[in-house]
PDB file of C-alpha atoms in Angstrom:
ATOM      1  CA  UNK A1237       3.283  -3.463  -4.043  1.00 59.00           C
ATOM      2  CA  UNK A1238      -0.045  -2.727  -2.849  1.00 63.00           C
ATOM      3  CA  UNK A1239      -1.922  -1.591   0.287  1.00 59.00           C
ATOM      4  CA  UNK A1240      -5.612  -2.025   0.574  1.00 59.00           C
ATOM      5  CA  UNK A1241      -8.309  -0.503   2.611  1.00 63.00           C
ATOM      6  CA  UNK A1242      -9.912  -3.851   4.522  1.00 67.00           C
ATOM      7  CA  UNK A1243     -12.795  -3.689   2.558  1.00 79.00           C
ATOM      8  CA  UNK A1244     -12.661  -5.156  -0.016  1.00 76.00           C
ATOM      9  CA  UNK A1245     -15.989  -6.189  -1.036  1.00 86.00           C
ATOM     10  CA  UNK A1246     -19.456  -8.066  -0.243  1.00 91.00           C
ATOM     11  CA  UNK A1247     -17.407 -11.156  -1.454  1.00 89.00           C
ATOM     12  CA  UNK A1248     -15.890 -11.648   1.561  1.00 89.00           C
ATOM     13  CA  UNK A1249     -18.408  -9.921   3.516  1.00 92.00           C
ATOM     14  CA  UNK A1250     -21.213 -10.969   2.699  1.00 94.00           C
ATOM     15  CA  UNK A1251     -21.118 -14.678   3.441  1.00 93.00           C
ATOM     16  CA  UNK A1252     -19.577 -13.423   7.392  1.00 94.00           C
ATOM     17  CA  UNK A1253     -23.112 -11.430   7.517  1.00 95.00           C
ATOM     18  CA  UNK A1254     -24.654 -14.605   6.763  1.00 95.00           C
ATOM     19  CA  UNK A1255     -23.462 -16.354   8.895  1.00 96.00           C
ATOM     20  CA  UNK A1256     -23.552 -13.385  12.142  1.00 97.00           C
ATOM     21  CA  UNK A1257     -26.662 -11.422  10.927  1.00 95.00           C
ATOM     22  CA  UNK A1258     -29.307 -12.740  13.467  1.00 96.00           C
ATOM     23  CA  UNK A1259     -26.548 -12.433  16.547  1.00 95.00           C
ATOM     24  CA  UNK A1260     -24.493  -9.459  15.770  1.00 95.00           C
ATOM     25  CA  UNK A1261     -24.918  -5.587  15.935  1.00 95.00           C
ATOM     26  CA  UNK A1262     -22.593  -5.264  13.523  1.00 94.00           C
ATOM     27  CA  UNK A1263     -23.782  -7.917  11.689  1.00 96.00           C
ATOM     28  CA  UNK A1264     -27.495  -6.550  11.385  1.00 97.00           C
ATOM     29  CA  UNK A1265     -25.914  -3.215  10.167  1.00 96.00           C
ATOM     30  CA  UNK A1266     -23.919  -4.300   7.469  1.00 95.00           C
ATOM     31  CA  UNK A1267     -26.577  -6.734   6.034  1.00 96.00           C
ATOM     32  CA  UNK A1268     -29.028  -3.665   5.777  1.00 97.00           C
ATOM     33  CA  UNK A1269     -26.266  -1.926   4.197  1.00 95.00           C
ATOM     34  CA  UNK A1270     -26.118  -4.638   1.668  1.00 95.00           C
ATOM     35  CA  UNK A1271     -29.310  -5.439   1.095  1.00 95.00           C
ATOM     36  CA  UNK A1272     -30.317  -2.065   0.829  1.00 96.00           C
ATOM     37  CA  UNK A1273     -27.833  -0.958  -2.209  1.00 95.00           C
ATOM     38  CA  UNK A1274     -27.175  -4.420  -3.938  1.00 94.00           C
ATOM     39  CA  UNK A1275     -29.896  -6.695  -2.991  1.00 93.00           C
ATOM     40  CA  UNK A1276     -29.769  -9.414  -0.259  1.00 92.00           C
ATOM     41  CA  UNK A1277     -26.346 -11.793  -0.594  1.00 93.00           C
ATOM     42  CA  UNK A1278     -25.867 -14.452  -3.071  1.00 93.00           C
ATOM     43  CA  UNK A1279     -22.359 -15.713  -4.435  1.00 89.00           C
ATOM     44  CA  UNK A1280     -23.441 -15.068  -7.903  1.00 86.00           C
ATOM     45  CA  UNK A1281     -25.216 -11.555  -7.561  1.00 91.00           C
ATOM     46  CA  UNK A1282     -23.727  -9.870  -9.787  1.00 93.00           C
ATOM     47  CA  UNK A1283     -24.209  -5.714  -8.016  1.00 93.00           C
ATOM     48  CA  UNK A1284     -22.109  -7.483  -5.248  1.00 91.00           C
ATOM     49  CA  UNK A1285     -19.474  -8.368  -8.027  1.00 88.00           C
ATOM     50  CA  UNK A1286     -18.981  -5.657  -9.001  1.00 89.00           C
ATOM     51  CA  UNK A1287     -18.108  -3.645  -5.972  1.00 87.00           C
ATOM     52  CA  UNK A1288     -15.458  -7.047  -4.628  1.00 88.00           C
ATOM     53  CA  UNK A1289     -12.169  -7.149  -5.339  1.00 84.00           C
ATOM     54  CA  UNK A1290     -10.884  -9.801  -7.459  1.00 87.00           C
ATOM     55  CA  UNK A1291      -8.141 -11.043  -5.458  1.00 87.00           C
ATOM     56  CA  UNK A1292      -6.874 -13.719  -7.887  1.00 88.00           C
ATOM     57  CA  UNK A1293      -6.061 -11.050  -9.869  1.00 89.00           C
ATOM     58  CA  UNK A1294      -3.495 -10.010  -7.264  1.00 87.00           C
ATOM     59  CA  UNK A1295       0.286 -11.574  -7.363  1.00 85.00           C
ATOM     60  CA  UNK A1296       2.087  -8.492  -5.698  1.00 88.00           C
ATOM     61  CA  UNK A1297       2.853  -8.199  -1.827  1.00 90.00           C
ATOM     62  CA  UNK A1298      -0.328  -7.020  -0.009  1.00 90.00           C
ATOM     63  CA  UNK A1299      -0.259  -6.194   3.473  1.00 91.00           C
ATOM     64  CA  UNK A1300      -3.882  -6.786   5.070  1.00 92.00           C
ATOM     65  CA  UNK A1301      -3.787  -4.289   8.675  1.00 92.00           C
ATOM     66  CA  UNK A1302      -6.666  -4.530  10.824  1.00 92.00           C
ATOM     67  CA  UNK A1303      -8.000  -3.465  13.872  1.00 93.00           C
ATOM     68  CA  UNK A1304      -9.646  -6.190  16.325  1.00 95.00           C
ATOM     69  CA  UNK A1305     -11.406  -3.223  18.422  1.00 95.00           C
ATOM     70  CA  UNK A1306     -13.274  -1.985  14.776  1.00 93.00           C
ATOM     71  CA  UNK A1307     -16.749  -0.983  15.253  1.00 92.00           C
ATOM     72  CA  UNK A1308     -17.277  -0.336  11.405  1.00 91.00           C
ATOM     73  CA  UNK A1309     -16.009  -3.795  10.341  1.00 91.00           C
ATOM     74  CA  UNK A1310     -15.007  -6.719  11.594  1.00 92.00           C
ATOM     75  CA  UNK A1311     -12.031  -7.996  11.501  1.00 93.00           C
ATOM     76  CA  UNK A1312     -13.015 -11.442  11.239  1.00 93.00           C
ATOM     77  CA  UNK A1313     -13.710 -10.462   7.692  1.00 93.00           C
ATOM     78  CA  UNK A1314     -10.034  -9.110   6.802  1.00 93.00           C
ATOM     79  CA  UNK A1315      -9.160 -12.505   8.173  1.00 94.00           C
ATOM     80  CA  UNK A1316     -11.622 -14.475   5.673  1.00 92.00           C
ATOM     81  CA  UNK A1317      -9.761 -12.201   2.709  1.00 92.00           C
ATOM     82  CA  UNK A1318      -6.142 -13.465   4.508  1.00 94.00           C
ATOM     83  CA  UNK A1319      -7.671 -17.019   4.196  1.00 94.00           C
ATOM     84  CA  UNK A1320      -8.886 -16.845   0.754  1.00 91.00           C
ATOM     85  CA  UNK A1321      -5.531 -14.827  -0.712  1.00 92.00           C
ATOM     86  CA  UNK A1322      -2.841 -16.591   0.472  1.00 94.00           C
ATOM     87  CA  UNK A1323      -2.949 -19.572  -1.865  1.00 94.00           C
ATOM     88  CA  UNK A1324      -2.885 -17.579  -4.985  1.00 92.00           C
ATOM     89  CA  UNK A1325      -0.395 -14.899  -3.428  1.00 90.00           C
ATOM     90  CA  UNK A1326       2.199 -15.594  -1.032  1.00 92.00           C
ATOM     91  CA  UNK A1327       3.044 -12.612  -0.794  1.00 90.00           C
ATOM     92  CA  UNK A1328      -0.052 -11.474   1.457  1.00 93.00           C
ATOM     93  CA  UNK A1329       0.651 -10.190   4.711  1.00 93.00           C
ATOM     94  CA  UNK A1330      -2.548 -10.121   7.770  1.00 93.00           C
ATOM     95  CA  UNK A1331      -1.407  -7.807  10.956  1.00 93.00           C
ATOM     96  CA  UNK A1332      -4.803  -7.598  13.475  1.00 94.00           C
ATOM     97  CA  UNK A1333      -3.781  -5.616  16.030  1.00 94.00           C
ATOM     98  CA  UNK A1334      -5.110  -5.705  19.488  1.00 96.00           C
ATOM     99  CA  UNK A1335      -7.333  -3.548  20.843  1.00 96.00           C
ATOM    100  CA  UNK A1336      -6.998  -1.498  17.371  1.00 95.00           C
ATOM    101  CA  UNK A1337      -9.860   0.588  15.899  1.00 93.00           C
ATOM    102  CA  UNK A1338     -11.345   1.653  12.861  1.00 91.00           C
ATOM    103  CA  UNK A1339      -8.054   3.100  10.746  1.00 89.00           C
ATOM    104  CA  UNK A1340      -6.212   2.326  13.967  1.00 92.00           C
ATOM    105  CA  UNK A1341      -5.804   5.848  14.782  1.00 94.00           C
ATOM    106  CA  UNK A1342      -5.811   4.644  18.385  1.00 96.00           C
ATOM    107  CA  UNK A1343      -3.060   3.081  17.341  1.00 95.00           C
ATOM    108  CA  UNK A1344      -0.874   5.342  15.800  1.00 94.00           C
ATOM    109  CA  UNK A1345       2.751   4.106  16.289  1.00 95.00           C
ATOM    110  CA  UNK A1346       2.198   0.490  15.531  1.00 93.00           C
ATOM    111  CA  UNK A1347       0.302   1.165  12.268  1.00 93.00           C
ATOM    112  CA  UNK A1348       3.248   3.116  11.589  1.00 93.00           C
ATOM    113  CA  UNK A1349       5.853   0.759  12.523  1.00 93.00           C
ATOM    114  CA  UNK A1350       4.195  -2.240  10.662  1.00 92.00           C
ATOM    115  CA  UNK A1351       3.943  -0.377   7.825  1.00 90.00           C
ATOM    116  CA  UNK A1352       7.325   1.310   7.354  1.00 91.00           C
ATOM    117  CA  UNK A1353       8.771  -2.409   8.324  1.00 92.00           C
ATOM    118  CA  UNK A1354       6.436  -3.759   5.379  1.00 91.00           C
ATOM    119  CA  UNK A1355       7.951  -1.328   3.157  1.00 90.00           C
ATOM    120  CA  UNK A1356      11.552  -2.180   4.107  1.00 91.00           C
ATOM    121  CA  UNK A1357      10.405  -5.406   2.969  1.00 90.00           C
ATOM    122  CA  UNK A1358       8.715  -5.367   0.049  1.00 87.00           C
ATOM    123  CA  UNK A1359      10.110  -1.791  -1.343  1.00 80.00           C
ATOM    124  CA  UNK A1360      12.583  -0.533  -3.685  1.00 69.00           C
ATOM    125  CA  UNK A1361      15.822  -2.268  -3.754  1.00 62.00           C
ATOM    126  CA  UNK A1362      14.189  -5.060  -1.993  1.00 66.00           C
ATOM    127  CA  UNK A1363      15.124  -8.784  -2.394  1.00 62.00           C
ATOM    128  CA  UNK A1364      11.189  -9.806  -1.993  1.00 65.00           C
ATOM    129  CA  UNK A1365       9.582  -7.809  -4.339  1.00 56.00           C
TER     130      UNK A1365
END
């Protein structure tokens, strides 16, 4: 089992940024961060690839939890990661928490409940490991 931060790298966030950078303040900010540190987005940019998760190598249960009101990371990018991962890892789960902010600090009970349920499903002694 693994749990990862919703930011899995520019290979997932970069395409969303490219699509929305002219209409979305967060996308504009992320584009500035990306370009300043790694150069402009392109699928073959080795600097971006080096700081991205190679989700195709993950074959373990994964839980992605993301708040829909996160001002630091667009929930849509986590949805994209989930959509990319699901065909290669059937044990990936996505939990979008309505109104949840960054780190789900405003939804600690929901976060703990969801993580506990996931550990119960995939943890030690589970038949779904």
